[in-house]
GROMACS .gro file of C-alpha atoms in nm:
model
  435
    1MET     CA    1  -2.162   3.149   0.269
    2LYS     CA    2  -2.181   3.373  -0.020
    3HIS     CA    3  -2.535   3.512   0.064
    4HIS     CA    4  -2.535   3.351   0.443
    5TYR     CA    5  -2.254   3.513   0.604
    6ARG     CA    6  -2.467   3.659   0.872
    7TRP     CA    7  -2.454   3.289   1.018
    8PHE     CA    8  -2.054   3.292   1.026
    9ILE     CA    9  -2.117   3.600   1.262
   10GLY     CA   10  -2.363   3.421   1.453
   11LEU     CA   11  -2.087   3.146   1.474
   12LEU     CA   12  -1.844   3.433   1.643
   13LEU     CA   13  -2.134   3.497   1.876
   14PHE     CA   14  -2.180   3.128   1.962
   15PHE     CA   15  -1.821   3.085   2.048
   16THR     CA   16  -1.813   3.406   2.254
   17GLY     CA   17  -2.105   3.301   2.496
   18ALA     CA   18  -1.911   2.934   2.534
   19LEU     CA   19  -1.579   3.128   2.631
   20ASN     CA   20  -1.764   3.357   2.870
   21TYR     CA   21  -1.963   3.062   3.070
   22LEU     CA   22  -1.645   2.855   3.035
   23ASP     CA   23  -1.432   3.121   3.203
   24ARG     CA   24  -1.707   3.238   3.448
   25ALA     CA   25  -1.771   2.857   3.566
   26ALA     CA   26  -1.403   2.790   3.637
   27MET     CA   27  -1.449   2.916   3.975
   28SER     CA   28  -1.738   2.719   4.047
   29VAL     CA   29  -1.571   2.383   3.905
   30ALA     CA   30  -1.232   2.469   4.084
   31ALA     CA   31  -1.416   2.561   4.405
   32PRO     CA   32  -1.376   2.234   4.632
   33LEU     CA   33  -1.006   2.282   4.545
   34ILE     CA   34  -0.960   2.662   4.600
   35LYS     CA   35  -1.159   2.610   4.923
   36HIS     CA   36  -0.913   2.323   5.052
   37ASP     CA   37  -0.618   2.521   4.924
   38LEU     CA   38  -0.712   2.884   5.057
   39GLY     CA   39  -0.914   2.779   5.353
   40PHE     CA   40  -1.233   2.937   5.273
   41ASN     CA   41  -1.576   2.826   5.384
   42ASP     CA   42  -1.888   2.792   5.173
   43ALA     CA   43  -2.027   3.164   5.284
   44GLU     CA   44  -1.664   3.317   5.183
   45MET     CA   45  -1.711   3.126   4.813
   46GLY     CA   46  -2.072   3.254   4.798
   47VAL     CA   47  -1.944   3.611   4.834
   48LEU     CA   48  -1.678   3.555   4.550
   49PHE     CA   49  -1.911   3.417   4.330
   50SER     CA   50  -2.146   3.715   4.375
   51ALA     CA   51  -1.830   3.953   4.337
   52PHE     CA   52  -1.841   3.877   3.985
   53PHE     CA   53  -2.198   4.024   3.934
   54VAL     CA   54  -2.084   4.364   4.106
   55GLY     CA   55  -1.904   4.463   3.818
   56TYR     CA   56  -2.094   4.260   3.539
   57CYS     CA   57  -2.440   4.418   3.630
   58VAL     CA   58  -2.336   4.783   3.593
   59PHE     CA   59  -2.168   4.697   3.273
   60CYS     CA   60  -2.433   4.522   3.113
   61PHE     CA   61  -2.585   4.856   3.112
   62VAL     CA   62  -2.273   5.061   3.002
   63GLY     CA   63  -2.207   4.773   2.759
   64GLY     CA   64  -2.538   4.837   2.589
   65TRP     CA   65  -2.505   5.217   2.564
   66CYS     CA   66  -2.178   5.197   2.427
   67ALA     CA   67  -2.266   4.931   2.172
   68ASP     CA   68  -2.537   5.180   2.056
   69ARG     CA   69  -2.276   5.438   2.034
   70PHE     CA   70  -1.962   5.315   1.909
   71GLY     CA   71  -2.098   4.980   1.745
   72PRO     CA   72  -2.050   4.620   1.878
   73ARG     CA   73  -1.716   4.553   1.727
   74ARG     CA   74  -1.540   4.783   1.956
   75VAL     CA   75  -1.700   4.711   2.239
   76PHE     CA   76  -1.668   4.370   2.245
   77ALA     CA   77  -1.284   4.355   2.168
   78ILE     CA   78  -1.214   4.564   2.484
   79ALA     CA   79  -1.463   4.369   2.669
   80ALA     CA   80  -1.297   4.034   2.555
   81ALA     CA   81  -0.936   4.146   2.644
   82VAL     CA   82  -1.028   4.283   2.994
   83TRP     CA   83  -1.236   3.951   3.072
   84SER     CA   84  -0.934   3.739   2.944
   85PHE     CA   85  -0.685   3.907   3.130
   86PHE     CA   86  -0.852   3.916   3.484
   87CYS     CA   87  -0.942   3.538   3.407
   88GLY     CA   88  -0.596   3.463   3.398
   89ALA     CA   89  -0.464   3.698   3.664
   90THR     CA   90  -0.702   3.507   3.891
   91ALA     CA   91  -0.419   3.222   3.913
   92LEU     CA   92  -0.175   3.478   4.074
   93MET     CA   93  -0.436   3.537   4.340
   94SER     CA   94  -0.375   3.381   4.712
   95SER     CA   95  -0.620   3.553   4.958
   96PHE     CA   96  -0.970   3.635   4.977
   97ALA     CA   97  -0.943   4.005   4.944
   98GLN     CA   98  -0.708   3.989   4.629
   99LEU     CA   99  -0.974   3.723   4.455
  100LEU     CA  100  -1.256   3.948   4.550
  101VAL     CA  101  -1.102   4.253   4.358
  102VAL     CA  102  -1.033   4.032   4.052
  103ARG     CA  103  -1.363   3.913   4.016
  104VAL     CA  104  -1.530   4.225   4.019
  105LEU     CA  105  -1.298   4.330   3.745
  106PHE     CA  106  -1.359   3.996   3.547
  107GLY     CA  107  -1.705   4.056   3.598
  108ILE     CA  108  -1.667   4.437   3.442
  109GLY     CA  109  -1.490   4.250   3.142
  110GLU     CA  110  -1.762   4.020   3.069
  111GLY     CA  111  -2.057   4.265   3.141
  112PRO     CA  112  -2.099   4.404   2.794
  113MET     CA  113  -2.133   4.033   2.646
  114GLY     CA  114  -2.522   3.967   2.645
  115THR     CA  115  -2.627   4.317   2.509
  116THR     CA  116  -2.351   4.343   2.272
  117THR     CA  117  -2.445   4.014   2.132
  118ASN     CA  118  -2.822   4.140   2.114
  119LYS     CA  119  -2.716   4.443   1.936
  120SER     CA  120  -2.491   4.249   1.694
  121ILE     CA  121  -2.781   4.025   1.599
  122ALA     CA  122  -3.010   4.308   1.554
  123ASN     CA  123  -2.763   4.473   1.307
  124TRP     CA  124  -2.731   4.154   1.148
  125PHE     CA  125  -3.003   3.916   1.101
  126PRO     CA  126  -3.354   3.962   0.935
  127ARG     CA  127  -3.635   4.027   1.201
  128ASN     CA  128  -3.796   3.707   1.166
  129GLU     CA  129  -3.481   3.488   1.231
  130ALA     CA  130  -3.419   3.674   1.509
  131GLY     CA  131  -3.567   3.376   1.763
  132ARG     CA  132  -3.344   3.140   1.594
  133ALA     CA  133  -3.029   3.357   1.594
  134VAL     CA  134  -3.046   3.452   1.955
  135GLY     CA  135  -3.132   3.077   2.041
  136LEU     CA  136  -2.856   2.919   1.836
  137THR     CA  137  -2.598   3.157   1.908
  138ALA     CA  138  -2.694   3.145   2.279
  139ILE     CA  139  -2.644   2.769   2.279
  140GLY     CA  140  -2.280   2.844   2.345
  141GLN     CA  141  -2.341   2.968   2.690
  142PRO     CA  142  -2.436   2.628   2.859
  143LEU     CA  143  -2.220   2.446   2.598
  144GLY     CA  144  -1.925   2.642   2.764
  145ALA     CA  145  -2.037   2.591   3.118
  146ALA     CA  146  -2.048   2.202   3.034
  147LEU     CA  147  -1.707   2.214   2.867
  148ALA     CA  148  -1.588   2.403   3.187
  149ALA     CA  149  -1.677   2.070   3.427
  150PRO     CA  150  -1.429   1.839   3.228
  151LEU     CA  151  -1.155   2.113   3.125
  152VAL     CA  152  -1.140   2.294   3.428
  153GLY     CA  153  -1.186   2.009   3.650
  154LEU     CA  154  -0.924   1.787   3.494
  155LEU     CA  155  -0.688   2.049   3.455
  156ALA     CA  156  -0.709   2.101   3.803
  157VAL     CA  157  -0.673   1.787   3.929
  158ASN     CA  158  -0.391   1.703   3.674
  159PHE     CA  159  -0.165   2.035   3.728
  160SER     CA  160  -0.370   2.289   3.964
  161TRP     CA  161  -0.661   2.509   3.971
  162ARG     CA  162  -0.403   2.794   3.856
  163ILE     CA  163  -0.316   2.642   3.550
  164ALA     CA  164  -0.710   2.619   3.482
  165PHE     CA  165  -0.754   2.992   3.504
  166VAL     CA  166  -0.457   3.081   3.273
  167ALA     CA  167  -0.567   2.831   2.997
  168THR     CA  168  -0.893   2.935   2.998
  169GLY     CA  169  -0.791   3.293   2.988
  170PHE     CA  170  -0.558   3.251   2.671
  171LEU     CA  171  -0.889   3.102   2.496
  172GLY     CA  172  -1.042   3.425   2.524
  173LEU     CA  173  -0.747   3.608   2.343
  174VAL     CA  174  -0.751   3.381   2.062
  175TRP     CA  175  -1.130   3.450   2.012
  176LEU     CA  176  -1.039   3.835   2.017
  177VAL     CA  177  -0.820   3.822   1.702
  178ALA     CA  178  -1.097   3.595   1.490
  179TRP     CA  179  -1.342   3.889   1.633
  180LEU     CA  180  -1.131   4.181   1.486
  181VAL     CA  181  -1.062   3.968   1.154
  182PHE     CA  182  -1.396   3.869   1.072
  183PHE     CA  183  -1.668   4.103   1.221
  184ARG     CA  184  -1.794   4.447   1.125
  185ASP     CA  185  -2.064   4.645   1.289
  186THR     CA  186  -2.302   4.597   1.014
  187PRO     CA  187  -2.343   4.414   0.702
  188ALA     CA  188  -2.289   4.706   0.465
  189GLN     CA  189  -1.960   4.758   0.615
  190HIS     CA  190  -1.825   4.387   0.541
  191PRO     CA  191  -1.683   4.322   0.180
  192CYS     CA  192  -1.799   3.946   0.248
  193VAL     CA  193  -2.161   4.009   0.245
  194SER     CA  194  -2.348   3.958  -0.110
  195GLU     CA  195  -2.594   4.270  -0.205
  196GLN     CA  196  -2.861   3.993  -0.196
  197GLU     CA  197  -2.781   3.929   0.193
  198ARG     CA  198  -2.782   4.291   0.275
  199ALA     CA  199  -3.120   4.346   0.052
  200LEU     CA  200  -3.273   4.046   0.286
  201ILE     CA  201  -3.174   4.187   0.617
  202GLN     CA  202  -3.262   4.560   0.538
  203CYS     CA  203  -3.586   4.470   0.380
  204SER     CA  204  -3.707   4.229   0.663
  205ARG     CA  205  -3.632   4.512   0.934
  206ALA     CA  206  -3.796   4.760   0.687
  207GLN     CA  207  -4.130   4.587   0.654
  208LEU     CA  208  -4.134   4.383   0.981
  209ARG     CA  209  -4.115   4.675   1.210
  210VAL     CA  210  -4.250   4.615   1.561
  211VAL     CA  211  -4.402   4.954   1.698
  212ALA     CA  212  -4.277   5.023   2.040
  213SER     CA  213  -4.534   5.258   2.138
  214PRO     CA  214  -4.836   5.408   1.948
  215VAL     CA  215  -4.648   5.743   1.862
  216ALA     CA  216  -4.305   5.625   1.817
  217ASP     CA  217  -4.071   5.432   1.587
  218ASP     CA  218  -3.730   5.442   1.451
  219ALA     CA  219  -3.798   5.703   1.197
  220ASN     CA  220  -4.001   5.922   1.387
  221GLU     CA  221  -3.885   5.884   1.776
  222ILE     CA  222  -4.001   6.110   2.030
  223HIS     CA  223  -3.900   5.954   2.328
  224GLY     CA  224  -3.601   5.908   2.537
  225VAL     CA  225  -3.417   5.581   2.634
  226TRP     CA  226  -3.571   5.611   2.990
  227HIS     CA  227  -3.946   5.629   2.845
  228TYR     CA  228  -3.860   5.252   2.691
  229VAL     CA  229  -3.636   5.119   2.993
  230LEU     CA  230  -3.891   5.195   3.282
  231SER     CA  231  -4.219   5.085   3.083
  232THR     CA  232  -4.385   4.803   3.237
  233ARG     CA  233  -4.354   4.557   2.925
  234VAL     CA  234  -3.972   4.613   2.952
  235LEU     CA  235  -3.985   4.582   3.331
  236ALA     CA  236  -4.167   4.283   3.310
  237VAL     CA  237  -3.903   4.133   3.063
  238ALA     CA  238  -3.659   4.202   3.334
  239PHE     CA  239  -3.819   4.031   3.597
  240ALA     CA  240  -3.857   3.726   3.385
  241PHE     CA  241  -3.482   3.741   3.303
  242PHE     CA  242  -3.419   3.809   3.646
  243SER     CA  243  -3.605   3.476   3.767
  244PHE     CA  244  -3.404   3.272   3.486
  245ASN     CA  245  -3.088   3.415   3.625
  246TYR     CA  246  -3.136   3.332   3.957
  247VAL     CA  247  -3.182   2.962   3.868
  248LEU     CA  248  -2.887   2.983   3.608
  249TYR     CA  249  -2.663   3.135   3.879
  250PHE     CA  250  -2.768   2.917   4.159
  251LEU     CA  251  -2.654   2.615   3.921
  252LEU     CA  252  -2.361   2.763   3.779
  253SER     CA  253  -2.219   2.859   4.099
  254TRP     CA  254  -2.305   2.584   4.306
  255LEU     CA  255  -2.381   2.238   4.112
  256PRO     CA  256  -2.026   2.145   4.145
  257SER     CA  257  -2.044   2.188   4.538
  258TYR     CA  258  -2.350   2.003   4.555
  259LEU     CA  259  -2.241   1.743   4.365
  260THR     CA  260  -1.903   1.684   4.587
  261ASP     CA  261  -2.062   1.782   4.935
  262PHE     CA  262  -2.421   1.706   4.905
  263GLN     CA  263  -2.397   1.382   4.685
  264HIS     CA  264  -2.031   1.248   4.767
  265LEU     CA  265  -1.888   1.261   4.406
  266ASP     CA  266  -1.513   1.288   4.371
  267ILE     CA  267  -1.373   1.599   4.155
  268ARG     CA  268  -1.314   1.335   3.830
  269HIS     CA  269  -1.665   1.189   3.863
  270MET     CA  270  -1.814   1.553   3.931
  271ALA     CA  271  -1.654   1.664   3.616
  272VAL     CA  272  -1.827   1.444   3.401
  273VAL     CA  273  -2.153   1.435   3.566
  274GLY     CA  274  -2.193   1.816   3.620
  275ALA     CA  275  -2.194   1.874   3.244
  276ILE     CA  276  -2.502   1.676   3.196
  277PRO     CA  277  -2.758   1.956   3.287
  278TRP     CA  278  -2.550   2.196   3.068
  279LEU     CA  279  -2.602   1.985   2.772
  280GLY     CA  280  -2.972   1.993   2.859
  281ALA     CA  281  -2.969   2.400   2.859
  282SER     CA  282  -2.848   2.384   2.514
  283ILE     CA  283  -3.126   2.174   2.399
  284GLY     CA  284  -3.370   2.427   2.584
  285LEU     CA  285  -3.194   2.723   2.408
  286ALA     CA  286  -3.229   2.615   2.075
  287LEU     CA  287  -3.586   2.460   2.140
  288GLY     CA  288  -3.708   2.794   2.289
  289GLY     CA  289  -3.581   3.017   2.003
  290VAL     CA  290  -3.745   2.783   1.714
  291ALA     CA  291  -4.054   2.748   1.928
  292SER     CA  292  -4.108   3.130   1.947
  293ASP     CA  293  -4.045   3.185   1.611
  294TRP     CA  294  -4.268   2.882   1.505
  295LEU     CA  295  -4.559   3.003   1.725
  296THR     CA  296  -4.529   3.375   1.605
  297LYS     CA  297  -4.530   3.296   1.250
  298ARG     CA  298  -4.851   3.011   1.292
  299THR     CA  299  -5.042   3.263   1.528
  300GLY     CA  300  -4.941   3.632   1.381
  301ASN     CA  301  -4.951   3.719   1.754
  302ALA     CA  302  -4.584   3.800   1.849
  303LEU     CA  303  -4.659   3.891   2.217
  304ARG     CA  304  -4.847   3.582   2.313
  305SER     CA  305  -4.617   3.352   2.153
  306ARG     CA  306  -4.334   3.473   2.301
  307LYS     CA  307  -4.500   3.508   2.633
  308GLY     CA  308  -4.613   3.138   2.626
  309VAL     CA  309  -4.237   3.035   2.582
  310ILE     CA  310  -4.156   3.212   2.889
  311VAL     CA  311  -4.428   3.083   3.103
  312VAL     CA  312  -4.371   2.743   3.021
  313GLY     CA  313  -4.007   2.766   3.058
  314LEU     CA  314  -4.036   2.921   3.397
  315CYS     CA  315  -4.310   2.719   3.546
  316GLY     CA  316  -4.148   2.408   3.421
  317SER     CA  317  -3.821   2.478   3.562
  318ALA     CA  318  -3.972   2.572   3.914
  319ALA     CA  319  -4.149   2.223   3.913
  320CYS     CA  320  -3.822   2.034   3.812
  321VAL     CA  321  -3.631   2.243   4.074
  322LEU     CA  322  -3.844   2.158   4.364
  323MET     CA  323  -3.861   1.811   4.275
  324ALA     CA  324  -3.464   1.781   4.305
  325SER     CA  325  -3.492   1.916   4.628
  326ARG     CA  326  -3.667   1.636   4.755
  327VAL     CA  327  -3.434   1.359   4.619
  328ALA     CA  328  -3.108   1.236   4.778
  329THR     CA  329  -2.942   1.030   4.530
  330VAL     CA  330  -2.731   1.136   4.225
  331THR     CA  331  -2.941   0.975   3.932
  332PRO     CA  332  -3.271   1.147   3.980
  333ALA     CA  333  -3.120   1.470   4.105
  334VAL     CA  334  -2.903   1.511   3.805
  335ALA     CA  335  -3.180   1.411   3.592
  336LEU     CA  336  -3.415   1.655   3.738
  337ILE     CA  337  -3.166   1.929   3.742
  338ALA     CA  338  -3.108   1.846   3.356
  339ALA     CA  339  -3.465   1.918   3.301
  340ALA     CA  340  -3.509   2.224   3.474
  341ALA     CA  341  -3.197   2.366   3.279
  342LEU     CA  342  -3.350   2.245   2.976
  343LEU     CA  343  -3.693   2.416   3.038
  344ALA     CA  344  -3.548   2.731   3.195
  345PHE     CA  345  -3.304   2.799   2.903
  346MET     CA  346  -3.618   2.815   2.667
  347THR     CA  347  -3.649   3.190   2.840
  348PRO     CA  348  -3.329   3.417   2.776
  349GLN     CA  349  -3.351   3.417   2.412
  350THR     CA  350  -3.707   3.505   2.400
  351CYS     CA  351  -3.626   3.774   2.645
  352TRP     CA  352  -3.396   3.912   2.398
  353VAL     CA  353  -3.624   3.905   2.092
  354LEU     CA  354  -3.892   4.073   2.330
  355ILE     CA  355  -3.647   4.365   2.373
  356GLN     CA  356  -3.586   4.375   1.988
  357GLU     CA  357  -3.977   4.387   1.949
  358ILE     CA  358  -4.105   4.630   2.206
  359VAL     CA  359  -3.847   4.894   2.180
  360PRO     CA  360  -3.703   5.105   1.869
  361GLY     CA  361  -3.397   4.947   1.701
  362SER     CA  362  -3.177   5.269   1.787
  363ARG     CA  363  -3.278   5.193   2.183
  364VAL     CA  364  -3.224   4.806   2.169
  365GLY     CA  365  -2.841   4.834   2.305
  366ALA     CA  366  -2.971   5.047   2.572
  367ALA     CA  367  -3.281   4.884   2.678
  368GLY     CA  368  -3.121   4.552   2.647
  369GLY     CA  369  -2.846   4.674   2.864
  370PHE     CA  370  -3.071   4.774   3.122
  371VAL     CA  371  -3.285   4.453   3.133
  372HIS     CA  372  -2.953   4.252   3.130
  373LEU     CA  373  -2.854   4.498   3.452
  374LEU     CA  374  -3.169   4.413   3.658
  375ALA     CA  375  -3.176   4.061   3.544
  376ASN     CA  376  -2.813   3.995   3.667
  377LEU     CA  377  -2.888   4.129   4.020
  378ALA     CA  378  -2.984   3.803   4.050
  379GLY     CA  379  -2.589   3.707   3.995
  380ILE     CA  380  -2.519   3.907   4.299
  381LEU     CA  381  -2.832   3.765   4.503
  382ALA     CA  382  -2.797   3.366   4.409
  383PRO     CA  383  -2.445   3.271   4.461
  384GLY     CA  384  -2.449   3.480   4.814
  385LEU     CA  385  -2.775   3.368   4.916
  386THR     CA  386  -2.729   3.019   4.837
  387GLY     CA  387  -2.390   3.027   5.012
  388TRP     CA  388  -2.572   3.149   5.339
  389LEU     CA  389  -2.849   2.903   5.302
  390VAL     CA  390  -2.613   2.621   5.245
  391GLN     CA  391  -2.380   2.722   5.558
  392TYR     CA  392  -2.659   2.861   5.813
  393GLY     CA  393  -2.991   2.842   5.640
  394GLY     CA  394  -3.104   2.488   5.625
  395GLY     CA  395  -2.878   2.363   5.366
  396TYR     CA  396  -2.920   2.252   4.990
  397ARG     CA  397  -3.289   2.165   5.003
  398VAL     CA  398  -3.382   2.507   5.109
  399ALA     CA  399  -3.194   2.655   4.856
  400PHE     CA  400  -3.372   2.462   4.569
  401CYS     CA  401  -3.696   2.571   4.724
  402PHE     CA  402  -3.614   2.922   4.702
  403ALA     CA  403  -3.466   2.916   4.345
  404ALA     CA  404  -3.807   2.700   4.250
  405THR     CA  405  -4.022   2.983   4.391
  406LEU     CA  406  -3.846   3.272   4.212
  407ALA     CA  407  -3.870   3.074   3.888
  408ALA     CA  408  -4.256   3.048   3.959
  409ALA     CA  409  -4.260   3.415   4.016
  410GLY     CA  410  -4.109   3.522   3.690
  411ALA     CA  411  -4.353   3.344   3.505
  412LEU     CA  412  -4.647   3.489   3.698
  413GLY     CA  413  -4.506   3.851   3.662
  414VAL     CA  414  -4.500   3.837   3.265
  415ILE     CA  415  -4.857   3.695   3.279
  416VAL     CA  416  -4.960   3.984   3.475
  417LEU     CA  417  -4.751   4.269   3.361
  418LEU     CA  418  -4.655   4.207   2.977
  419ARG     CA  419  -4.953   4.307   2.793
  420PRO     CA  420  -4.983   4.442   2.450
  421PHE     CA  421  -5.044   4.807   2.325
  422ASN     CA  422  -5.372   4.757   2.230
  423ALA     CA  423  -5.639   4.455   2.218
  424SER     CA  424  -5.560   4.334   1.867
  425HIS     CA  425  -5.185   4.280   1.879
  426LYS     CA  426  -5.197   4.131   1.532
  427ARG     CA  427  -5.003   4.178   1.214
  428SER     CA  428  -5.163   4.420   0.992
  429ALA     CA  429  -5.170   4.420   0.627
  430ASP     CA  430  -4.856   4.623   0.589
  431GLY     CA  431  -4.639   4.400   0.786
  432THR     CA  432  -4.602   4.609   1.101
  433VAL     CA  433  -4.707   4.377   1.414
  434ALA     CA  434  -4.860   4.597   1.695
  435MET     CA  435  -4.763   4.546   2.040
   0.00000   0.00000   0.00000
């Protein structure tokens, strides 16, 4: 621990990702019971799933900007308090309108999570560990979704769906206490970080500086934030992230209902089977981060390596989702969905690392927040559109096909739009990576 405190910080970020996805998946796991209890149909549940992302998207950008200005410690503390409170408050709601408002406010609390995590990693980890750090800390997210199926499902069956929301909200408050005790905005502010570890982090970021444009870097920045966030390269990353998120929120919102309504599993069996795809997603997160770092080190070409991981992940996921739309029995369907989740989850950590590499460090929070905002528009689109397709537009098979098409389109967008600043894009003798 003496020289590796940054990995303890990574553990805290791992747990916050798990709690975020546990909390947001609680609604989808409990959806069959909520529909029965409150008399909602699939289209109405789709609107409730999407409402979360109305608040979430806006505060992806706001949270990133605040993390740059006020530091990730303060931003994450406020966000965790808000999302935990409104997750628990869901248990008190009894009408569609009440749930709609609470879901928006819950989304506002969770909005800063992704960008503030990325800002924390940018502050705490050497550049050459960024892919692994983002990938390994992000594993908590699908594990949280996997845990949601048995934890929320069994609590809801044995007690009530309302008790399940209170329990998950309380866990967020426990994490908040640990965050305030153990985290500081930078390694230099923390007494538990050794001089050797501080030097390692600082030296790495000084020597492996990525040039965001031919004329701007952290020391001599002449462009405002909108120059970076509206660049073609950043928008290409946002489109890839959007395509991944569509698949993610399609599964996160509707997989439990698909297993109960289409595959005819009961709640207890769904609670177990529904965890399997998220275990595959955990493997994909670790694999994508390690693979992109390894390829970058092997080839010396960061952009091409990370693009390759994104393209393979999105194309492979699209193929598996498309095949899942053609099967009618539960075993091959779950196997294909798990494979799709594994491949798709090679994408997000690579997108986060690309943001660190194509904009200056002082703009990572704001640029990451803007990318996350655009990407999470998929959270508004996917649940509501899927509910409409299931209810009126041809059922689950059409919904699966649409998700596959968007994943493939994201891969194509990366191939076409994410290009280097110059033809070489090689590591120069002084350690700078030209983009």
